[in-house]
Amino acid sequence: MATGSGDDGVQALAPDEIDDLARRAQGGDRGALEDLLAAVRPRTLNVCRGVLPHPADAEDACQEALLNVAGKIGSWGGRGRFTTWLHVVAVNSARSTYRRMKNQAVPSDVLPAERPDPRTTSVIAGTRLDLLEAMETLEREHPQMVEPLLLRDVYGLPYDEIAALLGAPTGTVKAQIHHGRKLVRPLLRGDA
């Protein structure tokens, strides 16, 4: 049963309908995959806008996320909602787009000491560079903490949903988030 109309005129679907489309798409139903991508595009774009507020950057990340969904739909395990899995794909695509743009923005011939401080110099207008840089640092040193921390503190998903998505006990997820917060806090602007 449809729940309303989306931003681009696409009929918004109920979570069960989205899950059903995803299962059919996993089974090779090309029409279901097309319908699924159209149904989740507005949600995917909103997630990407949360990381990359510049509209063109968010659109690029959204496109990348939808391509990843189409190519990797078989990796959705079906344990949780498809939209929860989609959040992870969209966040990772937005972060990948940010990394690519950051690498293009700083010429490779600039010595590291001459590079601008990312906490005070905007590479992409309007982006929380301190948060993105903190996540990059955390990913290098403690990669298992990045996804739970982003899903909880940026996207507000409940602990039990994160645990189901990651296939980990809720207590482990809570511990990863708590420890991740401790490590990230000093990296954020104003705390450094």
GROMACS .gro file of C-alpha atoms in nm:
model
  192
    1MET     CA    1   0.000   0.000   0.000
    2ALA     CA    2   0.143   0.339  -0.098
    3THR     CA    3   0.193   0.595   0.173
    4GLY     CA    4   0.214   0.919  -0.023
    5SER     CA    5   0.390   1.096  -0.304
    6GLY     CA    6   0.766   1.154  -0.306
    7ASP     CA    7   0.960   1.468  -0.402
    8ASP     CA    8   0.988   1.378  -0.769
    9GLY     CA    9   0.631   1.260  -0.819
   10VAL     CA   10   0.721   0.897  -0.744
   11GLN     CA   11   0.466   0.728  -0.523
   12ALA     CA   12   0.619   0.667  -0.178
   13LEU     CA   13   0.603   0.303  -0.075
   14ALA     CA   14   0.554   0.146   0.265
   15PRO     CA   15   0.859  -0.031   0.415
   16ASP     CA   16   0.709  -0.375   0.348
   17GLU     CA   17   0.655  -0.282  -0.018
   18ILE     CA   18   1.015  -0.167  -0.051
   19ASP     CA   19   1.139  -0.490   0.110
   20ASP     CA   20   0.921  -0.691  -0.130
   21LEU     CA   21   1.059  -0.504  -0.432
   22ALA     CA   22   1.413  -0.564  -0.305
   23ARG     CA   23   1.351  -0.939  -0.266
   24ARG     CA   24   1.205  -0.957  -0.616
   25ALA     CA   25   1.500  -0.757  -0.753
   26GLN     CA   26   1.741  -0.996  -0.580
   27GLY     CA   27   1.560  -1.277  -0.759
   28GLY     CA   28   1.640  -1.118  -1.096
   29ASP     CA   29   1.316  -0.924  -1.162
   30ARG     CA   30   1.446  -0.631  -1.370
   31GLY     CA   31   1.118  -0.436  -1.344
   32ALA     CA   32   1.123  -0.468  -0.964
   33LEU     CA   33   1.481  -0.334  -0.959
   34GLU     CA   34   1.380  -0.032  -1.168
   35ASP     CA   35   1.078   0.032  -0.943
   36LEU     CA   36   1.293  -0.010  -0.633
   37LEU     CA   37   1.555   0.239  -0.753
   38ALA     CA   38   1.286   0.494  -0.838
   39ALA     CA   39   1.120   0.444  -0.499
   40VAL     CA   40   1.439   0.483  -0.292
   41ARG     CA   41   1.602   0.764  -0.491
   42PRO     CA   42   1.452   1.050  -0.281
   43ARG     CA   43   1.559   0.880   0.043
   44THR     CA   44   1.907   0.812  -0.096
   45LEU     CA   45   1.946   1.173  -0.207
   46ASN     CA   46   1.843   1.297   0.139
   47VAL     CA   47   2.105   1.076   0.304
   48CYS     CA   48   2.371   1.205   0.063
   49ARG     CA   49   2.263   1.565   0.130
   50GLY     CA   50   2.322   1.502   0.498
   51VAL     CA   51   2.690   1.444   0.423
   52LEU     CA   52   2.734   1.665   0.117
   53PRO     CA   53   2.502   1.965   0.131
   54HIS     CA   54   2.613   2.106  -0.206
   55PRO     CA   55   2.335   1.982  -0.443
   56ALA     CA   56   2.561   1.871  -0.730
   57ASP     CA   57   2.788   1.675  -0.495
   58ALA     CA   58   2.490   1.507  -0.329
   59GLU     CA   59   2.348   1.417  -0.672
   60ASP     CA   60   2.678   1.255  -0.772
   61ALA     CA   61   2.688   1.055  -0.450
   62CYS     CA   62   2.322   0.955  -0.493
   63GLN     CA   63   2.391   0.830  -0.846
   64GLU     CA   64   2.688   0.629  -0.718
   65ALA     CA   65   2.475   0.486  -0.436
   66LEU     CA   66   2.198   0.378  -0.673
   67LEU     CA   67   2.451   0.212  -0.903
   68ASN     CA   68   2.591   0.030  -0.600
   69VAL     CA   69   2.242  -0.078  -0.496
   70ALA     CA   70   2.174  -0.215  -0.845
   71GLY     CA   71   2.507  -0.396  -0.860
   72LYS     CA   72   2.519  -0.526  -0.503
   73ILE     CA   73   2.155  -0.590  -0.417
   74GLY     CA   74   2.247  -0.952  -0.355
   75SER     CA   75   2.449  -0.844  -0.050
   76TRP     CA   76   2.136  -0.724   0.134
   77GLY     CA   77   2.085  -1.010   0.377
   78GLY     CA   78   1.717  -0.947   0.440
   79ARG     CA   79   1.768  -0.954   0.820
   80GLY     CA   80   1.662  -0.592   0.860
   81ARG     CA   81   1.479  -0.339   0.649
   82PHE     CA   82   1.613  -0.275   0.303
   83THR     CA   83   1.613   0.097   0.380
   84THR     CA   84   1.856   0.043   0.668
   85TRP     CA   85   2.097  -0.133   0.433
   86LEU     CA   86   2.037   0.148   0.184
   87HIS     CA   87   2.146   0.405   0.447
   88VAL     CA   88   2.485   0.236   0.475
   89VAL     CA   89   2.528   0.223   0.096
   90ALA     CA   90   2.430   0.591   0.064
   91VAL     CA   91   2.658   0.707   0.348
   92ASN     CA   92   2.950   0.513   0.203
   93SER     CA   93   2.886   0.661  -0.142
   94ALA     CA   94   2.871   1.014   0.000
   95ARG     CA   95   3.195   0.960   0.191
   96SER     CA   96   3.357   0.816  -0.121
   97THR     CA   97   3.244   1.121  -0.322
   98TYR     CA   98   3.385   1.349  -0.050
   99ARG     CA   99   3.721   1.167  -0.056
  100ARG     CA  100   3.741   1.187  -0.435
  101MET     CA  101   3.662   1.561  -0.432
  102LYS     CA  102   3.907   1.626  -0.150
  103ASN     CA  103   4.185   1.450  -0.341
  104GLN     CA  104   4.105   1.656  -0.652
  105ALA     CA  105   4.097   1.981  -0.453
  106VAL     CA  106   4.449   1.958  -0.311
  107PRO     CA  107   4.720   1.945  -0.580
  108SER     CA  108   4.954   1.650  -0.538
  109ASP     CA  109   5.263   1.872  -0.572
  110VAL     CA  110   5.173   2.064  -0.254
  111LEU     CA  111   5.385   1.953   0.037
  112PRO     CA  112   5.192   1.818   0.338
  113ALA     CA  113   5.303   2.111   0.555
  114GLU     CA  114   5.157   2.353   0.298
  115ARG     CA  115   4.816   2.185   0.276
  116PRO     CA  116   4.535   2.384   0.427
  117ASP     CA  117   4.404   2.279   0.766
  118PRO     CA  118   4.081   2.088   0.681
  119ARG     CA  119   3.919   2.202   1.007
  120THR     CA  120   3.942   2.566   0.904
  121THR     CA  121   3.949   2.559   0.523
  122SER     CA  122   3.643   2.449   0.331
  123VAL     CA  123   3.721   2.216   0.042
  124ILE     CA  124   3.353   2.173  -0.037
  125ALA     CA  125   3.132   2.464   0.063
  126GLY     CA  126   2.893   2.385   0.345
  127THR     CA  127   3.032   2.042   0.438
  128ARG     CA  128   3.114   1.949   0.796
  129LEU     CA  129   3.479   1.894   0.716
  130ASP     CA  130   3.572   1.832   1.078
  131LEU     CA  131   3.323   1.543   1.100
  132LEU     CA  132   3.428   1.394   0.768
  133GLU     CA  133   3.795   1.420   0.859
  134ALA     CA  134   3.727   1.266   1.200
  135MET     CA  135   3.548   0.974   1.031
  136GLU     CA  136   3.844   0.930   0.793
  137THR     CA  137   4.083   0.915   1.090
  138LEU     CA  138   3.859   0.676   1.279
  139GLU     CA  139   3.828   0.453   0.971
  140ARG     CA  140   4.207   0.425   0.941
  141GLU     CA  141   4.257   0.341   1.308
  142HIS     CA  142   3.932   0.162   1.407
  143PRO     CA  143   3.732   0.074   1.093
  144GLN     CA  144   3.475  -0.136   1.281
  145MET     CA  145   3.350   0.173   1.468
  146VAL     CA  146   3.274   0.401   1.171
  147GLU     CA  147   2.950   0.247   1.045
  148PRO     CA  148   2.782   0.209   1.386
  149LEU     CA  149   2.882   0.564   1.485
  150LEU     CA  150   2.753   0.720   1.161
  151LEU     CA  151   2.430   0.522   1.169
  152ARG     CA  152   2.360   0.623   1.529
  153ASP     CA  153   2.491   0.978   1.563
  154VAL     CA  154   2.440   1.113   1.211
  155TYR     CA  155   2.132   0.924   1.098
  156GLY     CA  156   1.973   0.848   1.436
  157LEU     CA  157   1.904   0.479   1.375
  158PRO     CA  158   1.816   0.283   1.689
  159TYR     CA  159   2.077   0.050   1.841
  160ASP     CA  160   1.875  -0.266   1.771
  161GLU     CA  161   1.835  -0.178   1.403
  162ILE     CA  162   2.209  -0.109   1.370
  163ALA     CA  163   2.285  -0.439   1.544
  164ALA     CA  164   2.057  -0.629   1.306
  165LEU     CA  165   2.208  -0.458   1.003
  166LEU     CA  166   2.566  -0.529   1.111
  167GLY     CA  167   2.491  -0.877   1.243
  168ALA     CA  168   2.638  -0.794   1.583
  169PRO     CA  169   2.501  -0.807   1.938
  170THR     CA  170   2.338  -0.483   2.054
  171GLY     CA  171   2.585  -0.459   2.344
  172THR     CA  172   2.879  -0.475   2.105
  173VAL     CA  173   2.727  -0.204   1.886
  174LYS     CA  174   2.670   0.020   2.189
  175ALA     CA  175   3.029  -0.033   2.302
  176GLN     CA  176   3.165   0.046   1.953
  177ILE     CA  177   2.959   0.366   1.937
  178HIS     CA  178   3.063   0.474   2.288
  179HIS     CA  179   3.432   0.410   2.217
  180GLY     CA  180   3.405   0.574   1.871
  181ARG     CA  181   3.256   0.887   2.028
  182LYS     CA  182   3.549   0.908   2.271
  183LEU     CA  183   3.799   0.883   1.985
  184VAL     CA  184   3.621   1.129   1.754
  185ARG     CA  185   3.535   1.399   2.006
  186PRO     CA  186   3.887   1.552   2.023
  187LEU     CA  187   3.907   1.557   1.642
  188LEU     CA  188   3.601   1.779   1.600
  189ARG     CA  189   3.639   2.153   1.548
  190GLY     CA  190   3.661   2.343   1.874
  191ASP     CA  191   3.796   2.043   2.063
  192ALA     CA  192   4.133   2.019   1.889
   0.00000   0.00000   0.00000
